[in-house]
């Protein structure tokens, strides 16, 4: 094992071309630089420099060692960042990154339960999209993140541990004057000739893949007339008669009074809402307890969030 600080000295000698020039750059004496190199050569049991009157050049072993320098220094820097994030994190606080609809429906009762059961623990909620939430997770800026996945597909975020907490069924959203608005359930195939409003600018997110897969299963390629980032905008476009849409239940729970929300007949498309962590939390940890409350809130949501169709415009109760 060698001192990585000596590797920095070797890097500077290779860059500057001599021990004296490296000493100036590092604010060392030339003797100190020479001693660092000698100690590094002793540590690795081979010669790293050829010294001469015109300067110093790396041996084959020296060049090979410096090939590993970026990875070594990068790993050291990453370890320092991880330790700094642990030191900076407030004790007794669990930071959760979440997309809007999960933050509005699943997390509030879970956070309330944390307050009752773990009075010394606080929960910080950060509103971000799943991709950004996972980035926060990887960087240590969040302890957990709410994400969405497509059932049966490969993991959405490789290297991240996820646990499903809610099966989020998709519902058809129609203008009130639509020919099928009076139905209790609607087959997607009956909407094959309609224009569609979708909830994202790309075709890569789980929601879009669920939508595309459902249409394909129903035997048609959808005609997309409008795309929007937010489900509230989607519903507004549908209410104006500009198309129909497929919306997950968490977003449909806040449906407008001027749209009809109907269950899909036959195969019912769904996404999985999951809680993500960098690794499975220790069973007795605070994070494990908080995740348990989130899972319980998801189960309670599944029992209560049933699309009810009344004689008037539909609501999701």
PDB file of C-alpha atoms in Angstrom:
ATOM      1  CA  UNK A   1       0.000   0.000   0.000  1.00  0.00           C
ATOM      2  CA  UNK A   2       1.380   3.417  -0.902  1.00  0.00           C
ATOM      3  CA  UNK A   3       0.555   6.975   0.104  1.00  0.00           C
ATOM      4  CA  UNK A   4      -1.578   8.523  -2.655  1.00  0.00           C
ATOM      5  CA  UNK A   5      -0.019  11.922  -1.937  1.00  0.00           C
ATOM      6  CA  UNK A   6       3.224  10.563  -3.369  1.00  0.00           C
ATOM      7  CA  UNK A   7       1.324   9.692  -6.544  1.00  0.00           C
ATOM      8  CA  UNK A   8       0.427  13.390  -6.897  1.00  0.00           C
ATOM      9  CA  UNK A   9       4.134  14.224  -6.714  1.00  0.00           C
ATOM     10  CA  UNK A  10       4.926  11.678  -9.441  1.00  0.00           C
ATOM     11  CA  UNK A  11       2.161  13.131 -11.619  1.00  0.00           C
ATOM     12  CA  UNK A  12       3.622  16.619 -11.288  1.00  0.00           C
ATOM     13  CA  UNK A  13       7.139  15.423 -12.149  1.00  0.00           C
ATOM     14  CA  UNK A  14       5.783  13.750 -15.292  1.00  0.00           C
ATOM     15  CA  UNK A  15       3.974  16.967 -16.208  1.00  0.00           C
ATOM     16  CA  UNK A  16       6.806  19.387 -15.376  1.00  0.00           C
ATOM     17  CA  UNK A  17       9.664  17.243 -16.684  1.00  0.00           C
ATOM     18  CA  UNK A  18      11.993  17.602 -13.722  1.00  0.00           C
ATOM     19  CA  UNK A  19      12.128  17.317  -9.939  1.00  0.00           C
ATOM     20  CA  UNK A  20      13.010  20.991  -9.528  1.00  0.00           C
ATOM     21  CA  UNK A  21      10.109  22.202 -11.682  1.00  0.00           C
ATOM     22  CA  UNK A  22       7.719  19.890  -9.829  1.00  0.00           C
ATOM     23  CA  UNK A  23       9.047  21.234  -6.523  1.00  0.00           C
ATOM     24  CA  UNK A  24       8.241  24.800  -7.577  1.00  0.00           C
ATOM     25  CA  UNK A  25       4.715  23.821  -8.673  1.00  0.00           C
ATOM     26  CA  UNK A  26       4.036  21.935  -5.440  1.00  0.00           C
ATOM     27  CA  UNK A  27       5.761  24.491  -3.189  1.00  0.00           C
ATOM     28  CA  UNK A  28       8.171  21.791  -1.994  1.00  0.00           C
ATOM     29  CA  UNK A  29      11.937  21.723  -1.903  1.00  0.00           C
ATOM     30  CA  UNK A  30      13.628  19.645  -4.585  1.00  0.00           C
ATOM     31  CA  UNK A  31      15.005  17.419  -1.829  1.00  0.00           C
ATOM     32  CA  UNK A  32      11.488  16.819  -0.466  1.00  0.00           C
ATOM     33  CA  UNK A  33      10.224  15.866  -3.925  1.00  0.00           C
ATOM     34  CA  UNK A  34      13.142  13.438  -4.361  1.00  0.00           C
ATOM     35  CA  UNK A  35      12.393  11.884  -0.968  1.00  0.00           C
ATOM     36  CA  UNK A  36       8.714  11.430  -1.895  1.00  0.00           C
ATOM     37  CA  UNK A  37       9.632   9.627  -5.114  1.00  0.00           C
ATOM     38  CA  UNK A  38      12.179   7.421  -3.324  1.00  0.00           C
ATOM     39  CA  UNK A  39       9.572   6.487  -0.728  1.00  0.00           C
ATOM     40  CA  UNK A  40       7.015   5.690  -3.453  1.00  0.00           C
ATOM     41  CA  UNK A  41       9.537   3.517  -5.290  1.00  0.00           C
ATOM     42  CA  UNK A  42      10.209   1.688  -2.041  1.00  0.00           C
ATOM     43  CA  UNK A  43       6.478   1.181  -1.503  1.00  0.00           C
ATOM     44  CA  UNK A  44       5.869  -0.295  -4.980  1.00  0.00           C
ATOM     45  CA  UNK A  45       9.228  -2.136  -5.129  1.00  0.00           C
ATOM     46  CA  UNK A  46      10.304  -0.812  -8.520  1.00  0.00           C
ATOM     47  CA  UNK A  47      11.990   2.170 -10.141  1.00  0.00           C
ATOM     48  CA  UNK A  48       9.566   4.835 -11.379  1.00  0.00           C
ATOM     49  CA  UNK A  49      11.908   7.597 -12.638  1.00  0.00           C
ATOM     50  CA  UNK A  50      15.122   7.888 -14.594  1.00  0.00           C
ATOM     51  CA  UNK A  51      16.911  10.977 -13.301  1.00  0.00           C
ATOM     52  CA  UNK A  52      19.384  12.867 -15.475  1.00  0.00           C
ATOM     53  CA  UNK A  53      21.047  16.263 -15.860  1.00  0.00           C
ATOM     54  CA  UNK A  54      18.384  17.346 -18.338  1.00  0.00           C
ATOM     55  CA  UNK A  55      15.448  16.320 -16.145  1.00  0.00           C
ATOM     56  CA  UNK A  56      13.513  13.191 -15.231  1.00  0.00           C
ATOM     57  CA  UNK A  57      11.468  10.757 -17.275  1.00  0.00           C
ATOM     58  CA  UNK A  58       9.147   7.952 -16.270  1.00  0.00           C
ATOM     59  CA  UNK A  59      10.150   4.329 -16.500  1.00  0.00           C
ATOM     60  CA  UNK A  60       7.734   1.800 -17.952  1.00  0.00           C
ATOM     61  CA  UNK A  61       6.590   1.047 -14.383  1.00  0.00           C
ATOM     62  CA  UNK A  62       6.130   4.768 -13.741  1.00  0.00           C
ATOM     63  CA  UNK A  63       4.018   5.212 -16.860  1.00  0.00           C
ATOM     64  CA  UNK A  64       1.925   2.179 -15.966  1.00  0.00           C
ATOM     65  CA  UNK A  65       1.343   3.458 -12.435  1.00  0.00           C
ATOM     66  CA  UNK A  66       0.213   6.866 -13.696  1.00  0.00           C
ATOM     67  CA  UNK A  67      -2.314   5.179 -15.989  1.00  0.00           C
ATOM     68  CA  UNK A  68      -4.123   4.195 -12.795  1.00  0.00           C
ATOM     69  CA  UNK A  69      -3.814   7.644 -11.212  1.00  0.00           C
ATOM     70  CA  UNK A  70      -7.174   9.073 -12.457  1.00  0.00           C
ATOM     71  CA  UNK A  71      -9.097   6.076 -11.110  1.00  0.00           C
ATOM     72  CA  UNK A  72      -7.204   6.107  -7.808  1.00  0.00           C
ATOM     73  CA  UNK A  73      -7.608   9.843  -7.245  1.00  0.00           C
ATOM     74  CA  UNK A  74     -11.231   9.690  -8.379  1.00  0.00           C
ATOM     75  CA  UNK A  75     -12.002   6.950  -5.875  1.00  0.00           C
ATOM     76  CA  UNK A  76     -10.343   8.928  -3.083  1.00  0.00           C
ATOM     77  CA  UNK A  77     -12.331  12.046  -4.012  1.00  0.00           C
ATOM     78  CA  UNK A  78     -15.586  10.030  -4.111  1.00  0.00           C
ATOM     79  CA  UNK A  79     -14.855   8.566  -0.671  1.00  0.00           C
ATOM     80  CA  UNK A  80     -14.205  12.048   0.695  1.00  0.00           C
ATOM     81  CA  UNK A  81     -17.509  13.296  -0.760  1.00  0.00           C
ATOM     82  CA  UNK A  82     -19.400  10.363   0.759  1.00  0.00           C
ATOM     83  CA  UNK A  83     -17.878  10.995   4.164  1.00  0.00           C
ATOM     84  CA  UNK A  84     -18.602  14.711   3.868  1.00  0.00           C
ATOM     85  CA  UNK A  85     -22.260  14.012   3.030  1.00  0.00           C
ATOM     86  CA  UNK A  86     -22.580  11.751   6.069  1.00  0.00           C
ATOM     87  CA  UNK A  87     -21.011  14.399   8.268  1.00  0.00           C
ATOM     88  CA  UNK A  88     -23.214  17.141   6.802  1.00  0.00           C
ATOM     89  CA  UNK A  89     -26.464  15.167   7.012  1.00  0.00           C
ATOM     90  CA  UNK A  90     -28.629  16.188   9.922  1.00  0.00           C
ATOM     91  CA  UNK A  91     -29.112  13.375  12.410  1.00  0.00           C
ATOM     92  CA  UNK A  92     -32.679  12.170  12.723  1.00  0.00           C
ATOM     93  CA  UNK A  93     -33.724  13.485   9.307  1.00  0.00           C
ATOM     94  CA  UNK A  94     -34.746  11.274   6.370  1.00  0.00           C
ATOM     95  CA  UNK A  95     -34.697  13.058   3.007  1.00  0.00           C
ATOM     96  CA  UNK A  96     -37.151  11.757   0.395  1.00  0.00           C
ATOM     97  CA  UNK A  97     -37.195  12.884  -3.224  1.00  0.00           C
ATOM     98  CA  UNK A  98     -40.589  12.385  -4.868  1.00  0.00           C
ATOM     99  CA  UNK A  99     -42.585  13.161  -7.986  1.00  0.00           C
ATOM    100  CA  UNK A 100     -45.688  15.276  -7.460  1.00  0.00           C
ATOM    101  CA  UNK A 101     -48.548  12.771  -7.396  1.00  0.00           C
ATOM    102  CA  UNK A 102     -46.820  10.350  -4.996  1.00  0.00           C
ATOM    103  CA  UNK A 103     -45.885  13.306  -2.788  1.00  0.00           C
ATOM    104  CA  UNK A 104     -49.529  14.388  -2.765  1.00  0.00           C
ATOM    105  CA  UNK A 105     -51.208  11.024  -2.139  1.00  0.00           C
ATOM    106  CA  UNK A 106     -48.911   8.346  -0.679  1.00  0.00           C
ATOM    107  CA  UNK A 107     -46.338  10.275   1.337  1.00  0.00           C
ATOM    108  CA  UNK A 108     -48.491  12.552   3.557  1.00  0.00           C
ATOM    109  CA  UNK A 109     -50.077   9.722   5.606  1.00  0.00           C
ATOM    110  CA  UNK A 110     -46.693   7.993   5.799  1.00  0.00           C
ATOM    111  CA  UNK A 111     -45.007  11.142   7.113  1.00  0.00           C
ATOM    112  CA  UNK A 112     -47.833  11.612   9.631  1.00  0.00           C
ATOM    113  CA  UNK A 113     -47.265   8.066  10.862  1.00  0.00           C
ATOM    114  CA  UNK A 114     -43.519   8.738  11.197  1.00  0.00           C
ATOM    115  CA  UNK A 115     -44.341  11.728  13.413  1.00  0.00           C
ATOM    116  CA  UNK A 116     -46.563   9.612  15.639  1.00  0.00           C
ATOM    117  CA  UNK A 117     -44.323   6.557  15.857  1.00  0.00           C
ATOM    118  CA  UNK A 118     -40.875   8.186  15.672  1.00  0.00           C
ATOM    119  CA  UNK A 119     -41.189  11.636  17.279  1.00  0.00           C
ATOM    120  CA  UNK A 120     -37.440  12.251  17.126  1.00  0.00           C
ATOM    121  CA  UNK A 121     -37.276  11.705  13.365  1.00  0.00           C
ATOM    122  CA  UNK A 122     -38.014  14.364  10.774  1.00  0.00           C
ATOM    123  CA  UNK A 123     -38.843  13.830   7.104  1.00  0.00           C
ATOM    124  CA  UNK A 124     -37.750  16.289   4.426  1.00  0.00           C
ATOM    125  CA  UNK A 125     -39.631  16.129   1.133  1.00  0.00           C
ATOM    126  CA  UNK A 126     -38.033  17.297  -2.124  1.00  0.00           C
ATOM    127  CA  UNK A 127     -40.282  17.591  -5.197  1.00  0.00           C
ATOM    128  CA  UNK A 128     -38.431  16.281  -8.262  1.00  0.00           C
ATOM    129  CA  UNK A 129     -39.033  13.917 -11.167  1.00  0.00           C
ATOM    130  CA  UNK A 130     -37.932  10.282 -10.677  1.00  0.00           C
ATOM    131  CA  UNK A 131     -34.763  10.664 -12.785  1.00  0.00           C
ATOM    132  CA  UNK A 132     -33.642  13.672 -10.737  1.00  0.00           C
ATOM    133  CA  UNK A 133     -34.626  11.905  -7.539  1.00  0.00           C
ATOM    134  CA  UNK A 134     -32.345   8.975  -8.348  1.00  0.00           C
ATOM    135  CA  UNK A 135     -29.508  11.407  -9.134  1.00  0.00           C
ATOM    136  CA  UNK A 136     -30.026  12.933  -5.688  1.00  0.00           C
ATOM    137  CA  UNK A 137     -29.959   9.426  -4.251  1.00  0.00           C
ATOM    138  CA  UNK A 138     -26.685   8.576  -5.988  1.00  0.00           C
ATOM    139  CA  UNK A 139     -25.061  11.837  -4.908  1.00  0.00           C
ATOM    140  CA  UNK A 140     -26.119  11.447  -1.271  1.00  0.00           C
ATOM    141  CA  UNK A 141     -28.551  14.383  -1.367  1.00  0.00           C
ATOM    142  CA  UNK A 142     -31.518  12.089  -0.633  1.00  0.00           C
ATOM    143  CA  UNK A 143     -31.967   8.957   1.474  1.00  0.00           C
ATOM    144  CA  UNK A 144     -34.826   7.576  -0.649  1.00  0.00           C
ATOM    145  CA  UNK A 145     -36.652   8.463  -3.848  1.00  0.00           C
ATOM    146  CA  UNK A 146     -40.119   7.702  -5.177  1.00  0.00           C
ATOM    147  CA  UNK A 147     -39.856   6.294  -8.706  1.00  0.00           C
ATOM    148  CA  UNK A 148     -42.032   4.565 -11.303  1.00  0.00           C
ATOM    149  CA  UNK A 149     -41.352   1.315 -13.135  1.00  0.00           C
ATOM    150  CA  UNK A 150     -43.076  -0.778 -15.781  1.00  0.00           C
ATOM    151  CA  UNK A 151     -44.140  -4.200 -14.454  1.00  0.00           C
ATOM    152  CA  UNK A 152     -42.275  -7.023 -16.192  1.00  0.00           C
ATOM    153  CA  UNK A 153     -39.565  -4.811 -17.675  1.00  0.00           C
ATOM    154  CA  UNK A 154     -35.910  -4.630 -16.638  1.00  0.00           C
ATOM    155  CA  UNK A 155     -35.134  -2.337 -13.676  1.00  0.00           C
ATOM    156  CA  UNK A 156     -35.597   1.329 -14.521  1.00  0.00           C
ATOM    157  CA  UNK A 157     -32.494   2.327 -12.539  1.00  0.00           C
ATOM    158  CA  UNK A 158     -29.733  -0.342 -12.573  1.00  0.00           C
ATOM    159  CA  UNK A 159     -27.702  -0.517  -9.394  1.00  0.00           C
ATOM    160  CA  UNK A 160     -30.498   0.999  -7.308  1.00  0.00           C
ATOM    161  CA  UNK A 161     -32.627  -1.024  -4.880  1.00  0.00           C
ATOM    162  CA  UNK A 162     -36.383  -0.564  -5.335  1.00  0.00           C
ATOM    163  CA  UNK A 163     -39.456  -1.858  -3.507  1.00  0.00           C
ATOM    164  CA  UNK A 164     -42.906  -1.553  -5.061  1.00  0.00           C
ATOM    165  CA  UNK A 165     -45.424   0.218  -2.822  1.00  0.00           C
ATOM    166  CA  UNK A 166     -48.384   0.861  -5.127  1.00  0.00           C
ATOM    167  CA  UNK A 167     -49.823  -0.632  -8.318  1.00  0.00           C
ATOM    168  CA  UNK A 168     -50.888   2.529 -10.142  1.00  0.00           C
ATOM    169  CA  UNK A 169     -53.673   1.634 -12.587  1.00  0.00           C
ATOM    170  CA  UNK A 170     -54.225   3.857 -15.620  1.00  0.00           C
ATOM    171  CA  UNK A 171     -57.662   5.294 -16.457  1.00  0.00           C
ATOM    172  CA  UNK A 172     -59.075   6.702 -19.664  1.00  0.00           C
ATOM    173  CA  UNK A 173     -59.773  10.446 -19.512  1.00  0.00           C
ATOM    174  CA  UNK A 174     -62.430  11.740 -21.931  1.00  0.00           C
ATOM    175  CA  UNK A 175     -64.121  15.073 -22.663  1.00  0.00           C
ATOM    176  CA  UNK A 176     -67.579  15.161 -21.059  1.00  0.00           C
ATOM    177  CA  UNK A 177     -69.190  15.261 -24.492  1.00  0.00           C
ATOM    178  CA  UNK A 178     -67.289  12.247 -25.799  1.00  0.00           C
ATOM    179  CA  UNK A 179     -69.389   9.472 -27.334  1.00  0.00           C
ATOM    180  CA  UNK A 180     -68.090   6.975 -24.710  1.00  0.00           C
ATOM    181  CA  UNK A 181     -68.296   9.241 -21.646  1.00  0.00           C
ATOM    182  CA  UNK A 182     -71.472   7.518 -20.456  1.00  0.00           C
ATOM    183  CA  UNK A 183     -69.785   4.111 -20.200  1.00  0.00           C
ATOM    184  CA  UNK A 184     -68.638   2.643 -16.883  1.00  0.00           C
ATOM    185  CA  UNK A 185     -65.630   1.074 -18.622  1.00  0.00           C
ATOM    186  CA  UNK A 186     -64.048   1.780 -21.995  1.00  0.00           C
ATOM    187  CA  UNK A 187     -62.107  -0.589 -24.234  1.00  0.00           C
ATOM    188  CA  UNK A 188     -59.007   1.076 -25.624  1.00  0.00           C
ATOM    189  CA  UNK A 189     -59.706  -0.387 -29.072  1.00  0.00           C
ATOM    190  CA  UNK A 190     -62.804   1.822 -29.213  1.00  0.00           C
ATOM    191  CA  UNK A 191     -60.517   4.856 -29.031  1.00  0.00           C
ATOM    192  CA  UNK A 192     -58.236   3.779 -31.869  1.00  0.00           C
ATOM    193  CA  UNK A 193     -59.422   6.601 -34.153  1.00  0.00           C
ATOM    194  CA  UNK A 194     -59.292   9.325 -31.485  1.00  0.00           C
ATOM    195  CA  UNK A 195     -56.500  11.844 -31.055  1.00  0.00           C
ATOM    196  CA  UNK A 196     -54.451  11.329 -27.900  1.00  0.00           C
ATOM    197  CA  UNK A 197     -52.876  13.691 -25.407  1.00  0.00           C
ATOM    198  CA  UNK A 198     -49.780  12.227 -23.706  1.00  0.00           C
ATOM    199  CA  UNK A 199     -47.966  13.310 -20.600  1.00  0.00           C
ATOM    200  CA  UNK A 200     -44.330  13.605 -21.675  1.00  0.00           C
ATOM    201  CA  UNK A 201     -42.121  15.035 -24.376  1.00  0.00           C
ATOM    202  CA  UNK A 202     -40.195  11.773 -24.790  1.00  0.00           C
ATOM    203  CA  UNK A 203     -41.128   8.165 -25.405  1.00  0.00           C
ATOM    204  CA  UNK A 204     -38.765   6.750 -22.811  1.00  0.00           C
ATOM    205  CA  UNK A 205     -40.412   7.319 -19.431  1.00  0.00           C
ATOM    206  CA  UNK A 206     -42.413   4.479 -17.798  1.00  0.00           C
ATOM    207  CA  UNK A 207     -45.769   6.237 -18.242  1.00  0.00           C
ATOM    208  CA  UNK A 208     -45.273   6.587 -21.991  1.00  0.00           C
ATOM    209  CA  UNK A 209     -44.156   2.977 -22.292  1.00  0.00           C
ATOM    210  CA  UNK A 210     -47.258   1.804 -20.407  1.00  0.00           C
ATOM    211  CA  UNK A 211     -49.422   3.899 -22.753  1.00  0.00           C
ATOM    212  CA  UNK A 212     -47.726   2.639 -25.917  1.00  0.00           C
ATOM    213  CA  UNK A 213     -47.843  -0.965 -24.734  1.00  0.00           C
ATOM    214  CA  UNK A 214     -51.562  -0.703 -23.873  1.00  0.00           C
ATOM    215  CA  UNK A 215     -52.383   0.687 -27.322  1.00  0.00           C
ATOM    216  CA  UNK A 216     -50.301  -1.988 -29.007  1.00  0.00           C
ATOM    217  CA  UNK A 217     -52.080  -4.661 -26.980  1.00  0.00           C
ATOM    218  CA  UNK A 218     -55.404  -3.159 -28.114  1.00  0.00           C
ATOM    219  CA  UNK A 219     -54.258  -3.427 -31.740  1.00  0.00           C
ATOM    220  CA  UNK A 220     -53.611   0.154 -32.823  1.00  0.00           C
ATOM    221  CA  UNK A 221     -50.935   2.841 -33.100  1.00  0.00           C
ATOM    222  CA  UNK A 222     -52.166   6.012 -31.344  1.00  0.00           C
ATOM    223  CA  UNK A 223     -52.337   9.373 -33.088  1.00  0.00           C
ATOM    224  CA  UNK A 224     -50.793  11.845 -30.642  1.00  0.00           C
ATOM    225  CA  UNK A 225     -52.107  15.382 -31.056  1.00  0.00           C
ATOM    226  CA  UNK A 226     -50.581  17.058 -27.994  1.00  0.00           C
ATOM    227  CA  UNK A 227     -47.822  16.398 -25.470  1.00  0.00           C
ATOM    228  CA  UNK A 228     -47.590  18.000 -22.031  1.00  0.00           C
ATOM    229  CA  UNK A 229     -45.248  17.708 -19.046  1.00  0.00           C
ATOM    230  CA  UNK A 230     -47.928  17.825 -16.343  1.00  0.00           C
ATOM    231  CA  UNK A 231     -51.064  15.704 -15.981  1.00  0.00           C
ATOM    232  CA  UNK A 232     -53.019  18.838 -15.029  1.00  0.00           C
ATOM    233  CA  UNK A 233     -52.219  20.201 -18.493  1.00  0.00           C
ATOM    234  CA  UNK A 234     -53.183  16.879 -20.061  1.00  0.00           C
ATOM    235  CA  UNK A 235     -56.596  17.041 -18.406  1.00  0.00           C
ATOM    236  CA  UNK A 236     -57.054  20.644 -19.507  1.00  0.00           C
ATOM    237  CA  UNK A 237     -56.394  19.707 -23.135  1.00  0.00           C
ATOM    238  CA  UNK A 238     -58.807  16.776 -22.853  1.00  0.00           C
ATOM    239  CA  UNK A 239     -61.481  18.985 -21.270  1.00  0.00           C
ATOM    240  CA  UNK A 240     -61.182  21.335 -24.259  1.00  0.00           C
ATOM    241  CA  UNK A 241     -61.966  18.447 -26.591  1.00  0.00           C
ATOM    242  CA  UNK A 242     -58.477  18.242 -28.077  1.00  0.00           C
ATOM    243  CA  UNK A 243     -58.068  14.525 -27.480  1.00  0.00           C
ATOM    244  CA  UNK A 244     -58.367  11.665 -25.009  1.00  0.00           C
ATOM    245  CA  UNK A 245     -55.745  10.394 -22.606  1.00  0.00           C
ATOM    246  CA  UNK A 246     -54.590   7.581 -20.326  1.00  0.00           C
ATOM    247  CA  UNK A 247     -53.756   8.802 -16.825  1.00  0.00           C
ATOM    248  CA  UNK A 248     -52.463   6.927 -13.733  1.00  0.00           C
ATOM    249  CA  UNK A 249     -54.769   6.830 -10.735  1.00  0.00           C
ATOM    250  CA  UNK A 250     -52.505   9.001  -8.557  1.00  0.00           C
ATOM    251  CA  UNK A 251     -52.883  11.812 -11.099  1.00  0.00           C
ATOM    252  CA  UNK A 252     -56.577  11.033 -11.749  1.00  0.00           C
ATOM    253  CA  UNK A 253     -57.390  11.436  -8.056  1.00  0.00           C
ATOM    254  CA  UNK A 254     -57.291  15.168  -8.655  1.00  0.00           C
ATOM    255  CA  UNK A 255     -59.367  15.032 -11.845  1.00  0.00           C
ATOM    256  CA  UNK A 256     -61.204  18.090 -13.118  1.00  0.00           C
ATOM    257  CA  UNK A 257     -65.015  18.220 -12.989  1.00  0.00           C
ATOM    258  CA  UNK A 258     -65.147  18.791 -16.757  1.00  0.00           C
ATOM    259  CA  UNK A 259     -63.587  15.451 -17.786  1.00  0.00           C
ATOM    260  CA  UNK A 260     -64.865  11.878 -17.541  1.00  0.00           C
ATOM    261  CA  UNK A 261     -62.493   9.365 -15.931  1.00  0.00           C
ATOM    262  CA  UNK A 262     -63.287   5.773 -16.910  1.00  0.00           C
ATOM    263  CA  UNK A 263     -61.722   2.413 -16.105  1.00  0.00           C
ATOM    264  CA  UNK A 264     -60.182   0.456 -18.976  1.00  0.00           C
ATOM    265  CA  UNK A 265     -62.090  -2.719 -19.720  1.00  0.00           C
ATOM    266  CA  UNK A 266     -60.219  -5.977 -20.178  1.00  0.00           C
ATOM    267  CA  UNK A 267     -56.477  -5.757 -19.536  1.00  0.00           C
ATOM    268  CA  UNK A 268     -55.889  -2.815 -17.219  1.00  0.00           C
ATOM    269  CA  UNK A 269     -52.586  -1.003 -17.795  1.00  0.00           C
ATOM    270  CA  UNK A 270     -50.577  -0.023 -14.726  1.00  0.00           C
ATOM    271  CA  UNK A 271     -47.220   1.227 -13.565  1.00  0.00           C
ATOM    272  CA  UNK A 272     -45.439   0.358 -10.318  1.00  0.00           C
ATOM    273  CA  UNK A 273     -44.754   3.156  -7.880  1.00  0.00           C
ATOM    274  CA  UNK A 274     -41.666   2.177  -5.889  1.00  0.00           C
ATOM    275  CA  UNK A 275     -39.400   3.525  -3.186  1.00  0.00           C
ATOM    276  CA  UNK A 276     -35.737   3.528  -4.231  1.00  0.00           C
ATOM    277  CA  UNK A 277     -32.607   3.452  -2.067  1.00  0.00           C
ATOM    278  CA  UNK A 278     -28.936   2.956  -2.889  1.00  0.00           C
ATOM    279  CA  UNK A 279     -29.097  -0.433  -1.147  1.00  0.00           C
ATOM    280  CA  UNK A 280     -31.628  -2.298   1.003  1.00  0.00           C
ATOM    281  CA  UNK A 281     -31.728  -0.496   4.380  1.00  0.00           C
ATOM    282  CA  UNK A 282     -30.664  -2.301   7.530  1.00  0.00           C
ATOM    283  CA  UNK A 283     -33.739  -3.975   9.088  1.00  0.00           C
ATOM    284  CA  UNK A 284     -33.606  -2.039  12.358  1.00  0.00           C
ATOM    285  CA  UNK A 285     -32.671   1.330  10.834  1.00  0.00           C
ATOM    286  CA  UNK A 286     -34.748   4.513  10.833  1.00  0.00           C
ATOM    287  CA  UNK A 287     -34.807   4.445   7.024  1.00  0.00           C
ATOM    288  CA  UNK A 288     -36.259   0.918   7.047  1.00  0.00           C
ATOM    289  CA  UNK A 289     -39.003   2.076   9.434  1.00  0.00           C
ATOM    290  CA  UNK A 290     -39.858   5.068   7.230  1.00  0.00           C
ATOM    291  CA  UNK A 291     -39.987   2.864   4.129  1.00  0.00           C
ATOM    292  CA  UNK A 292     -42.298   0.510   6.007  1.00  0.00           C
ATOM    293  CA  UNK A 293     -44.698   3.390   6.677  1.00  0.00           C
ATOM    294  CA  UNK A 294     -44.567   4.399   2.995  1.00  0.00           C
ATOM    295  CA  UNK A 295     -45.366   0.817   1.946  1.00  0.00           C
ATOM    296  CA  UNK A 296     -48.312   0.761   4.379  1.00  0.00           C
ATOM    297  CA  UNK A 297     -49.577   4.073   2.983  1.00  0.00           C
ATOM    298  CA  UNK A 298     -49.332   2.638  -0.535  1.00  0.00           C
ATOM    299  CA  UNK A 299     -51.360  -0.391   0.503  1.00  0.00           C
ATOM    300  CA  UNK A 300     -53.988   1.849   2.097  1.00  0.00           C
ATOM    301  CA  UNK A 301     -54.149   3.941  -1.069  1.00  0.00           C
ATOM    302  CA  UNK A 302     -54.709   0.795  -3.131  1.00  0.00           C
ATOM    303  CA  UNK A 303     -57.678  -0.128  -0.951  1.00  0.00           C
ATOM    304  CA  UNK A 304     -59.301   3.309  -1.097  1.00  0.00           C
ATOM    305  CA  UNK A 305     -58.442   4.722  -4.543  1.00  0.00           C
ATOM    306  CA  UNK A 306     -61.179   3.089  -6.611  1.00  0.00           C
ATOM    307  CA  UNK A 307     -62.558   4.795  -9.684  1.00  0.00           C
ATOM    308  CA  UNK A 308     -66.268   5.345  -9.044  1.00  0.00           C
ATOM    309  CA  UNK A 309     -68.619   6.150 -11.885  1.00  0.00           C
ATOM    310  CA  UNK A 310     -71.713   8.140 -10.919  1.00  0.00           C
ATOM    311  CA  UNK A 311     -74.669   9.174 -13.046  1.00  0.00           C
ATOM    312  CA  UNK A 312     -73.021  12.578 -13.534  1.00  0.00           C
ATOM    313  CA  UNK A 313     -69.440  13.290 -14.575  1.00  0.00           C
ATOM    314  CA  UNK A 314     -67.001  10.713 -13.262  1.00  0.00           C
ATOM    315  CA  UNK A 315     -64.941  11.157 -10.160  1.00  0.00           C
ATOM    316  CA  UNK A 316     -62.099   9.189  -8.692  1.00  0.00           C
ATOM    317  CA  UNK A 317     -62.685   8.593  -5.007  1.00  0.00           C
TER     318      UNK A 317
END
